[in-house]
PDB file of C-alpha atoms in Angstrom:
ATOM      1  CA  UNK A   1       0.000   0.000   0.000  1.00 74.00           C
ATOM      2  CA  UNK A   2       1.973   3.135  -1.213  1.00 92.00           C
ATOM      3  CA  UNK A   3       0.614   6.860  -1.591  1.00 96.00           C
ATOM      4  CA  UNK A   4       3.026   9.427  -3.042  1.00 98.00           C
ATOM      5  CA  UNK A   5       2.374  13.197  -3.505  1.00 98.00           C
ATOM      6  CA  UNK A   6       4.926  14.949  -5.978  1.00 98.00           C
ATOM      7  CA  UNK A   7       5.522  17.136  -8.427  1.00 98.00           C
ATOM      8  CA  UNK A   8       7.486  14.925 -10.802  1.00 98.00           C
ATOM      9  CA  UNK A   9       5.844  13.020 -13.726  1.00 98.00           C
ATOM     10  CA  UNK A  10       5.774   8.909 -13.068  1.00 98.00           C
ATOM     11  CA  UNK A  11       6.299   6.137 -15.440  1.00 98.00           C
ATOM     12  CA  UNK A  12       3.002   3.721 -15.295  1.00 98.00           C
ATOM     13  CA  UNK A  13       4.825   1.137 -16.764  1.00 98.00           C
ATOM     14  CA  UNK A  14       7.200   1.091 -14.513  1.00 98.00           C
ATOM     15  CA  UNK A  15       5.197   1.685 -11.533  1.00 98.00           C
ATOM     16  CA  UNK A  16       3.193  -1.561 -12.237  1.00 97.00           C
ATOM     17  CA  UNK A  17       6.008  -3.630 -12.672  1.00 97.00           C
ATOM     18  CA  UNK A  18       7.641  -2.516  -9.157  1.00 97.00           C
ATOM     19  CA  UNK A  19       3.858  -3.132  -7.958  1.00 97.00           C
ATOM     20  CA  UNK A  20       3.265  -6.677  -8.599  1.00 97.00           C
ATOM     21  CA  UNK A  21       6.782  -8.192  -9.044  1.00 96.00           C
ATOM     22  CA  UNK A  22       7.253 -11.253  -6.922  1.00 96.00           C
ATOM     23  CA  UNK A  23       3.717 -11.317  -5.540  1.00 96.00           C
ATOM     24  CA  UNK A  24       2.477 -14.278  -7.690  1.00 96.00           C
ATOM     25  CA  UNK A  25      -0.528 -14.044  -5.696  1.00 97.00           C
ATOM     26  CA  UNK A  26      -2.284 -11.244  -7.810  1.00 98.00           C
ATOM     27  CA  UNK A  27      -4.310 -12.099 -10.867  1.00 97.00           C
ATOM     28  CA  UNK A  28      -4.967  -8.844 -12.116  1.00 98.00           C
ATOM     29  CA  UNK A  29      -4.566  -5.404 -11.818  1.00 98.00           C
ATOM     30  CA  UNK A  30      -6.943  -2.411 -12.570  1.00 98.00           C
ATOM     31  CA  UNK A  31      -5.104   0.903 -13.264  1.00 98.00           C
ATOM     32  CA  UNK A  32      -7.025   4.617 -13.809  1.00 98.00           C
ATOM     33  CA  UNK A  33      -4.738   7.718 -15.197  1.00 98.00           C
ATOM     34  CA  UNK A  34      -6.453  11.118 -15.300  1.00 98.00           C
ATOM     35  CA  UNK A  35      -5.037  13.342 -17.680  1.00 97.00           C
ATOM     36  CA  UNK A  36      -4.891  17.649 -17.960  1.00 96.00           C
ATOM     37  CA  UNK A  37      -7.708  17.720 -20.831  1.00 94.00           C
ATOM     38  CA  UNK A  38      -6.721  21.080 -23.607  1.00 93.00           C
ATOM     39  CA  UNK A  39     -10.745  21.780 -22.958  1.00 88.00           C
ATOM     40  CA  UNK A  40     -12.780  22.373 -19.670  1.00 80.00           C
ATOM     41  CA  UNK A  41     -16.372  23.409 -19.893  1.00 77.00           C
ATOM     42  CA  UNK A  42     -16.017  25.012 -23.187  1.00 81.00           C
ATOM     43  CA  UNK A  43     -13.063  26.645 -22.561  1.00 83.00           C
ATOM     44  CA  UNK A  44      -9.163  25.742 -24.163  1.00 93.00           C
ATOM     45  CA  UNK A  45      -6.978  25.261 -20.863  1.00 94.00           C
ATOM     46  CA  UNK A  46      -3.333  25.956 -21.770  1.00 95.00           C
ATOM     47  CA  UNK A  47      -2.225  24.971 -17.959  1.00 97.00           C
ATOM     48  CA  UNK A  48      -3.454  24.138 -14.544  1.00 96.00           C
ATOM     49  CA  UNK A  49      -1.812  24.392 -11.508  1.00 98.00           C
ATOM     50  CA  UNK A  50      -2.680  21.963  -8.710  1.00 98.00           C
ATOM     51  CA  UNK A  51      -2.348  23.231  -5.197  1.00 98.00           C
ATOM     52  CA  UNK A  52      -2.770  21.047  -2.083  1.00 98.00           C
ATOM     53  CA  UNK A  53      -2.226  20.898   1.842  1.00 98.00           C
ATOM     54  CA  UNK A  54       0.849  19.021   2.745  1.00 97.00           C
ATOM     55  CA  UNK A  55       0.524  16.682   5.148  1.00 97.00           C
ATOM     56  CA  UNK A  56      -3.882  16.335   5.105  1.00 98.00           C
ATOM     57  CA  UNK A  57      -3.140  15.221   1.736  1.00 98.00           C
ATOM     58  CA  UNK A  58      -1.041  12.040   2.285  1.00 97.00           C
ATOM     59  CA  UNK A  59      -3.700  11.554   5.686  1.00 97.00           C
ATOM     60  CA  UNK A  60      -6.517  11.674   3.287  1.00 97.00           C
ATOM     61  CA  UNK A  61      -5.325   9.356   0.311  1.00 97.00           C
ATOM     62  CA  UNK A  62      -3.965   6.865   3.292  1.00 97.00           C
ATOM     63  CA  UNK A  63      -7.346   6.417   4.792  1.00 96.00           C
ATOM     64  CA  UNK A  64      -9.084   6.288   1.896  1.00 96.00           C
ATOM     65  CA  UNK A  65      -6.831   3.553   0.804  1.00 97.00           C
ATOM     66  CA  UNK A  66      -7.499   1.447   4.209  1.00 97.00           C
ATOM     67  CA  UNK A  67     -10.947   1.893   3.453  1.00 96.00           C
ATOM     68  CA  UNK A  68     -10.648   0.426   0.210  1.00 97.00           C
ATOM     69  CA  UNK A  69      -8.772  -2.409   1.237  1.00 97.00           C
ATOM     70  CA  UNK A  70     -11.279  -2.745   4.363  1.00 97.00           C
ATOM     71  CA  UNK A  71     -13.916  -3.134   1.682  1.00 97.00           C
ATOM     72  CA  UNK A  72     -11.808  -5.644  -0.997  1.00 98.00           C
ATOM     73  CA  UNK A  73      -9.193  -8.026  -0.986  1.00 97.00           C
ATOM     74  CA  UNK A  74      -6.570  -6.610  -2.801  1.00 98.00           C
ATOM     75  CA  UNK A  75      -3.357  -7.880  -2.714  1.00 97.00           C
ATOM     76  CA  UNK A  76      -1.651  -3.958  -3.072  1.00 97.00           C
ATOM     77  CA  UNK A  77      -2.550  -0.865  -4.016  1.00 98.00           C
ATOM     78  CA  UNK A  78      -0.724   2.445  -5.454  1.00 98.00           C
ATOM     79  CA  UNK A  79      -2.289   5.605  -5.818  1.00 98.00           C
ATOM     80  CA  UNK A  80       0.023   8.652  -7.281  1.00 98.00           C
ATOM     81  CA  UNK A  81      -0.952  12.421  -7.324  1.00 98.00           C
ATOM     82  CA  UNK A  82       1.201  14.838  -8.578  1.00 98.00           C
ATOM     83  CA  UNK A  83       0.802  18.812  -7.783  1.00 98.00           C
ATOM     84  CA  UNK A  84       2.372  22.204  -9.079  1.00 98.00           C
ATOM     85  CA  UNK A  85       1.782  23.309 -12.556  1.00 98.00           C
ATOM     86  CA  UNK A  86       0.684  20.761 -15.747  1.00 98.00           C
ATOM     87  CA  UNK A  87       0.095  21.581 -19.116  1.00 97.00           C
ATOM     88  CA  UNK A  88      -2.424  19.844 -21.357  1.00 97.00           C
ATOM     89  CA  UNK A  89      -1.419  15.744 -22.083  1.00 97.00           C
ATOM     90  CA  UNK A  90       0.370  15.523 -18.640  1.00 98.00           C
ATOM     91  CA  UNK A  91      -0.594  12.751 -16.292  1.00 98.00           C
ATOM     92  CA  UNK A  92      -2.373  14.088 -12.973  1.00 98.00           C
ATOM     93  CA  UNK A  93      -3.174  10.694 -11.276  1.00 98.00           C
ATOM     94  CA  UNK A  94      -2.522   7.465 -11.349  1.00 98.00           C
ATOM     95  CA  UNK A  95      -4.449   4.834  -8.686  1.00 98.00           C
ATOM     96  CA  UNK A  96      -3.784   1.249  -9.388  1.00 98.00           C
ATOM     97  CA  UNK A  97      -5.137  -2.103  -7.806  1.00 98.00           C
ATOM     98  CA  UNK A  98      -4.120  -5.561  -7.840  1.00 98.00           C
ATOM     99  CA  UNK A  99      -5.899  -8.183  -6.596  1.00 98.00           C
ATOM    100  CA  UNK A 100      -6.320 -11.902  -7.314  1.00 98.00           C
ATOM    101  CA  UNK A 101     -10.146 -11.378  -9.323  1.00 95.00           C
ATOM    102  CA  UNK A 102     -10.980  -8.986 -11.533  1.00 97.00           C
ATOM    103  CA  UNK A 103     -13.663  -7.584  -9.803  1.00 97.00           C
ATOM    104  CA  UNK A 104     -12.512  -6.381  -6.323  1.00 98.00           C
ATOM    105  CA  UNK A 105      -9.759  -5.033  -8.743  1.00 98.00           C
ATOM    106  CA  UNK A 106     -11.683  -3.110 -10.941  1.00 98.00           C
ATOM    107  CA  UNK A 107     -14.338  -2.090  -8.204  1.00 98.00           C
ATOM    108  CA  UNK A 108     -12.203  -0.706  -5.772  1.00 98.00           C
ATOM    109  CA  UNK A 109     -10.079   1.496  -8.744  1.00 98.00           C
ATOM    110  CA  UNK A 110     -13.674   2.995  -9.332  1.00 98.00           C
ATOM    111  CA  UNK A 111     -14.200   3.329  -5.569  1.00 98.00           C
ATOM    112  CA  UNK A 112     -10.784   4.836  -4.885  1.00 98.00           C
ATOM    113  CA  UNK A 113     -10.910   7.453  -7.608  1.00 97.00           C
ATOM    114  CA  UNK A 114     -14.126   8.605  -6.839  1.00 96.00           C
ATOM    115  CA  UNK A 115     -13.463   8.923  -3.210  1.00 95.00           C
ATOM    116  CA  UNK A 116      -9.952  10.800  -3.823  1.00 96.00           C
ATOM    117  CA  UNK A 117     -12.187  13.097  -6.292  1.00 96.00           C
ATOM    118  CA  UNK A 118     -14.245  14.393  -3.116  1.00 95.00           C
ATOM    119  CA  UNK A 119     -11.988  13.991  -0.333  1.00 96.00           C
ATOM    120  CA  UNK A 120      -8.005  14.586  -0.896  1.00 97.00           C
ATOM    121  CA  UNK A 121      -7.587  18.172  -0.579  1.00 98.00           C
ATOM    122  CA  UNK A 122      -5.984  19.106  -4.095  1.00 98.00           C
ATOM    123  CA  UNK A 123      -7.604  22.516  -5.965  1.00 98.00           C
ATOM    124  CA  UNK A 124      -7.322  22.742  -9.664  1.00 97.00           C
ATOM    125  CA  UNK A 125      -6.543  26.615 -11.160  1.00 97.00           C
ATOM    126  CA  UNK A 126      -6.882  26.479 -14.694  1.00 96.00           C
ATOM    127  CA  UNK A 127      -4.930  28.846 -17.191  1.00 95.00           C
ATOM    128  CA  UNK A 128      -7.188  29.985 -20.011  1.00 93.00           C
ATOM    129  CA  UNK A 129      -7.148  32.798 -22.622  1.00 92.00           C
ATOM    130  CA  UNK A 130      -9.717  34.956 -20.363  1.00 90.00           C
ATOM    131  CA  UNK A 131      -7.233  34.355 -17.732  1.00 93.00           C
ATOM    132  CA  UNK A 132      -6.778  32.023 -14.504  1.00 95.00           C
ATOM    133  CA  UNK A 133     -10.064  30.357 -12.447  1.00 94.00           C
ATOM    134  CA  UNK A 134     -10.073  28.392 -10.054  1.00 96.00           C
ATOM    135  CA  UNK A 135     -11.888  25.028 -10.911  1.00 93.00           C
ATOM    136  CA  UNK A 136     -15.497  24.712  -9.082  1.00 91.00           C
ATOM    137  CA  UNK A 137     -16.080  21.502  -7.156  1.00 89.00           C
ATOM    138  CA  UNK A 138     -19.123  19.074  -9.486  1.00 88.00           C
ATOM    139  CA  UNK A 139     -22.174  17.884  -8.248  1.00 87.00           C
ATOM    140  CA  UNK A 140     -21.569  14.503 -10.739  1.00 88.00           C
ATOM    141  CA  UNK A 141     -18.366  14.146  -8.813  1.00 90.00           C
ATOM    142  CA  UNK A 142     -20.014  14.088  -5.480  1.00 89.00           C
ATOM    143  CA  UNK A 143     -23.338  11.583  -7.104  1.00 89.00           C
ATOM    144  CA  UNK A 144     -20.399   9.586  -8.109  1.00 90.00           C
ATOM    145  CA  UNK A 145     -19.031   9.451  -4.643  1.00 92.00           C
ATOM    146  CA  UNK A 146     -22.244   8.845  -2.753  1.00 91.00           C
ATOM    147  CA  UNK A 147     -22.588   5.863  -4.703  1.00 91.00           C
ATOM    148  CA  UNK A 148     -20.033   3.904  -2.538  1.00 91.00           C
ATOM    149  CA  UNK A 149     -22.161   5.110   0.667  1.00 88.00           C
ATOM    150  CA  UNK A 150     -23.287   2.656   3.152  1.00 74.00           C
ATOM    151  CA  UNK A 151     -21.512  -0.493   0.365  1.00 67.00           C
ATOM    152  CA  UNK A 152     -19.501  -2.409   2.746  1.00 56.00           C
ATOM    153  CA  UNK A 153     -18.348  -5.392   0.434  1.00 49.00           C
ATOM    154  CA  UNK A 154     -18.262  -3.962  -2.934  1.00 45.00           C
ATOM    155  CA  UNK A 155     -21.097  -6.003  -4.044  1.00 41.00           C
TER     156      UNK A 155
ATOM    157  CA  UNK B   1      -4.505  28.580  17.097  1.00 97.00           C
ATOM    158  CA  UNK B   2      -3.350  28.576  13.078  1.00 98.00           C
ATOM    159  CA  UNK B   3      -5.494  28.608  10.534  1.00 98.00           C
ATOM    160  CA  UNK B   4      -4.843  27.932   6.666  1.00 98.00           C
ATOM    161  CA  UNK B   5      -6.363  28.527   3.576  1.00 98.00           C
ATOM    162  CA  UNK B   6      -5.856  27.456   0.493  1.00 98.00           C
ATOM    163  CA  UNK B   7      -7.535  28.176  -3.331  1.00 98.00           C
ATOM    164  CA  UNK B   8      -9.205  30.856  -3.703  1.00 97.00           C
ATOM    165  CA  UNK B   9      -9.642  31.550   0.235  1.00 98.00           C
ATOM    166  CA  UNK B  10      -6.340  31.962  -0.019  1.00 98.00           C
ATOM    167  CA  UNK B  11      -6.149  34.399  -3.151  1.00 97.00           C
ATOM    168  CA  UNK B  12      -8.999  36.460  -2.065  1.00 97.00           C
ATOM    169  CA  UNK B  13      -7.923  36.895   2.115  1.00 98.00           C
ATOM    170  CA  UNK B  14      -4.589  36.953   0.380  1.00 97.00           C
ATOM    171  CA  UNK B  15      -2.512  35.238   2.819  1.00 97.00           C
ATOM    172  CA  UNK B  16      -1.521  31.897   3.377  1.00 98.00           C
ATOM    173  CA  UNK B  17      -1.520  30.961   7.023  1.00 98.00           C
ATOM    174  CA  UNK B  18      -2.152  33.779  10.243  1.00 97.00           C
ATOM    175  CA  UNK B  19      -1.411  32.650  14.193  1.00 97.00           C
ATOM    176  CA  UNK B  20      -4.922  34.462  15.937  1.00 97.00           C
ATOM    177  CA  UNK B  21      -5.853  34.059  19.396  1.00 96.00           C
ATOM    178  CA  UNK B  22      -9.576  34.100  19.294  1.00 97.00           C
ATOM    179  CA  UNK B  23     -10.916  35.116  22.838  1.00 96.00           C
ATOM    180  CA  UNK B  24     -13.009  33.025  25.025  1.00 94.00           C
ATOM    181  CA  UNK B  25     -15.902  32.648  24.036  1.00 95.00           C
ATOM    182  CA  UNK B  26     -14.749  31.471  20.087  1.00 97.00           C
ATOM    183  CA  UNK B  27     -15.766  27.534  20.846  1.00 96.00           C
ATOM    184  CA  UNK B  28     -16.189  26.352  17.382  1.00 98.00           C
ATOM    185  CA  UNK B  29     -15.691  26.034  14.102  1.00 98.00           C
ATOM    186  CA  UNK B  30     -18.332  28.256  13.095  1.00 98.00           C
ATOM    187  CA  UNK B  31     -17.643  30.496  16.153  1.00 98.00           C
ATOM    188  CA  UNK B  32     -14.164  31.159  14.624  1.00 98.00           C
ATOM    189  CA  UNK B  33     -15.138  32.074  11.142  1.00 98.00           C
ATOM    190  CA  UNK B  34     -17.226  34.768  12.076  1.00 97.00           C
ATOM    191  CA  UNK B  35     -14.859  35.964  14.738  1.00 98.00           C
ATOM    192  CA  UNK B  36     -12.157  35.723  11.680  1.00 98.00           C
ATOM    193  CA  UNK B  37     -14.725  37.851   9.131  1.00 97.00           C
ATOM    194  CA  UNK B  38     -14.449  40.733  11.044  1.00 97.00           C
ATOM    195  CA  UNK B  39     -10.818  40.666  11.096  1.00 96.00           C
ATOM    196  CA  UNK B  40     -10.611  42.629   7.197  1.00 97.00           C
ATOM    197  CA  UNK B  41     -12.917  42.691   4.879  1.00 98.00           C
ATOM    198  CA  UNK B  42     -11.243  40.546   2.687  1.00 98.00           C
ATOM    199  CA  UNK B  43     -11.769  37.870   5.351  1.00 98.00           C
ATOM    200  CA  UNK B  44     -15.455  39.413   5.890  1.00 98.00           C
ATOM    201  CA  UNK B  45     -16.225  38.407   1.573  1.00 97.00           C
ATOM    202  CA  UNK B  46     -13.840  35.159   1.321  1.00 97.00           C
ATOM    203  CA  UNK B  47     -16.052  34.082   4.362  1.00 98.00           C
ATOM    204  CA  UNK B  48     -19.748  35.199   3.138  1.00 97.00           C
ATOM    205  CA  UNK B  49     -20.908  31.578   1.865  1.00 96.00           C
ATOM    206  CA  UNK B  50     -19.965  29.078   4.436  1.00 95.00           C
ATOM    207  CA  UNK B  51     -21.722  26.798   2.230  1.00 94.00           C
ATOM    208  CA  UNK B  52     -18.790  26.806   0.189  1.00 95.00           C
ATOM    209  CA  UNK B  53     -16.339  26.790   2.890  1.00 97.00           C
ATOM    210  CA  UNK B  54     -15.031  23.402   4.292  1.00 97.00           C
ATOM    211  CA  UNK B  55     -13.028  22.940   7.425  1.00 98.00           C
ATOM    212  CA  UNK B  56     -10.353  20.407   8.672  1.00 98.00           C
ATOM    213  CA  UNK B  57      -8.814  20.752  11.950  1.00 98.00           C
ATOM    214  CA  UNK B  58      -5.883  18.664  12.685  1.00 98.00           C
ATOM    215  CA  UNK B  59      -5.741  17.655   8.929  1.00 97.00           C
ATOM    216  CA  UNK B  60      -9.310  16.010   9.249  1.00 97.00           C
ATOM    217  CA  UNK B  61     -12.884  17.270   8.226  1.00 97.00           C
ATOM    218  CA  UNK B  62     -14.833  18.457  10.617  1.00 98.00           C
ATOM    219  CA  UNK B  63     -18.770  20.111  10.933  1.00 97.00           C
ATOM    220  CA  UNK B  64     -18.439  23.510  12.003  1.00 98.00           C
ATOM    221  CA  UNK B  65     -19.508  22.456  15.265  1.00 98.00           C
ATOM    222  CA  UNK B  66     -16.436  20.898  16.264  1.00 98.00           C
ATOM    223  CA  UNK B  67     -15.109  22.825  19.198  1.00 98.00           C
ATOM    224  CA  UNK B  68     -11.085  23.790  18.622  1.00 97.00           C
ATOM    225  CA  UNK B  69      -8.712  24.312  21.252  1.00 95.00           C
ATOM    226  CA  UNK B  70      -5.225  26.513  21.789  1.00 93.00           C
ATOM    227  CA  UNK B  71      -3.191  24.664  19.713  1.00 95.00           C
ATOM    228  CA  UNK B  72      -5.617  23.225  16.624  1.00 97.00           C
ATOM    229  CA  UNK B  73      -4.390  23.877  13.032  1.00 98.00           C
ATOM    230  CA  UNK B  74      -7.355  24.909  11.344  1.00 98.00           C
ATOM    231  CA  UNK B  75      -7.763  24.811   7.953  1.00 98.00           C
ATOM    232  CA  UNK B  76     -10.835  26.451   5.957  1.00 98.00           C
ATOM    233  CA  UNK B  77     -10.815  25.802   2.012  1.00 98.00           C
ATOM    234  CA  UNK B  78     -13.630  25.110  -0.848  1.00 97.00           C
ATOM    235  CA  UNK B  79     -14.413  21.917  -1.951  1.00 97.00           C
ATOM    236  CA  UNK B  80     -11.782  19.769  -2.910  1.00 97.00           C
ATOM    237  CA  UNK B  81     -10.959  19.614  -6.886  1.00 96.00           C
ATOM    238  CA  UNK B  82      -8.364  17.118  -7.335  1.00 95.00           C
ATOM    239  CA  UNK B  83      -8.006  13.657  -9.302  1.00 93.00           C
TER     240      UNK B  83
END
C-alpha cells in the first residue's frame, strides 16, 4: 500500500512492474490515469496548476486507501498524485489495484478514484485565454461518490 | 490557534496561514469564522458563503460544530478539486 504526492511526472509502466513483481498471488490489476484535458467546460486550458495541503493530503489518500482495502481483498494498491503546474497531455493521477479477481480489482479502482475526487484536498486553477479560475467543485463528482455510501463489500 | 487557507480563500484573504488568538468565548468552528470575518474585509467576503467553505482541523474534516482548542491547526478551504 503506497501513496506518493509529488511534483514529478511517473512512469506507469514502470510503476506496475515494481507493484506486482514477486507477488504471484495477484491475478490482475486495474489501473485509472487522469489526464490535464486542452478543454474544460467550453473553454481551451493551456495549464493548470494543482495546489494542495501538505501533510492532510497524504492523511486523506492513506485512509481512503485502508478503506478500500477494508472493503476488498486486494493484494496492493498504489495511488500517485502529482501537484504544481501541468500543461495539457500531462498525467495528474494514477491509482492502481491488484488483486487476485478482476472484480474487487476493478471495483475498488472505481471506488478509490471517486473517493480521492471528493476527499483529498488538491484545488485545480486552470490557465485559459480569459485568464486564470479556479476550478469549481461538481455535483456529478459528489453523485459519483455517494454511490459507494453505506456499500460495505463492494457487491 | 493557526489557521490555513488554500484556493481561492487563499487568493482572495490573500494570505496563506495567520497565528490568531480568538478570545473566550470562540468555541467552534463556526464560532471562529465569524470571529475571523471581522478581522478585514477581505476575510469578511472570502467568508460570506460558508456553504462553500469546508473545514479540517488537525488535517481532518470536521462540521463547524467541532469545538477547537489553543493549539488546533485549522484549515478552511472550498471543496476539494483534485483527481
Amino acid at each position: 500500500m503506497t501513496v506518493k504526492v509529488q511534483r514529478e511526472d511517473f512512469d506507469p509502466g514502470a510503476e506496475l512492474d515494481a507493484l506486482t513483481r514477486g507477488k504471484t498471488a495477484i491475478g490482475g490489476v486495474t489501473t485509472f490515469i487522469g489526464y490535464v484535458r486542452d478543454l474544460a467546460g467550453g473553454e481551451s486550458v493551456r495549464a493548470m496548476t494543482l495546489e494542495h495541503y501538505p501533510g492532510m493530503t497524504e492523511r486523506q489518500l492513506e485512509a481512503i486507501e485502508a478503506e478500500a482495502r477494508r472493503r476488498w481483498p486486494l493484494d496492493d494498491v498504489l495511488v500517485i498524485h502529482r501537484y504544481g503546474r501541468l500543461e495539457p497531455g500531462d498525467r495528474i493521477v494514477l491509482v492502481a489495484t491488484a488483486s487476485a479477481h478482476r472484480q474487487a480489482a476493478f471495483e475498488s479502482c472505481h471506488f478509490l478514484i471517486d473517493w480521492l475526487k471528493t476527499r483529498a484536498p488538491f484545488w485545480k486553477l486552470e490557465e485559459t485565454p480569459e485568464g486564470e479560475h479556479w476550478v469549481d467543485a461538481k455535483d456529478s463528482d459528489d453523485a459519483a461518490a455517494a454511490r459507494w455510501e453505506g456499500r460495505s463489500d463492494g457487491a | 490557534m493557526k489557521v490555513l487557507y488554500f484556493a481561492w480563500l487563499r487568493s482572495k484573504i490573500g494570505v496563506a496561514q495567520e497565528d490568531v488568538a480568538p478570545p473566550a468565548e470562540v468555541r467552534d468552528v463556526g464560532g471562529l469564522v465569524e470571529w475571523l470575518k471581522a478581522r478585514s474585509p477581505k476575510h469578511a467576503e472570502a467568508l460570506a458563503n460558508t456553504a462553500v467553505v469546508k473545514v479540517a482541523v488537525n488535517q481532518e474534516y470536521v462540521p463547524y460544530d467541532h469545538p477547537l482548542s489553543a493549539n488546533d491547526e485549522v484549515a478552511l478551504f472550498p471543496p476539494v478539486t483534485g483527481g
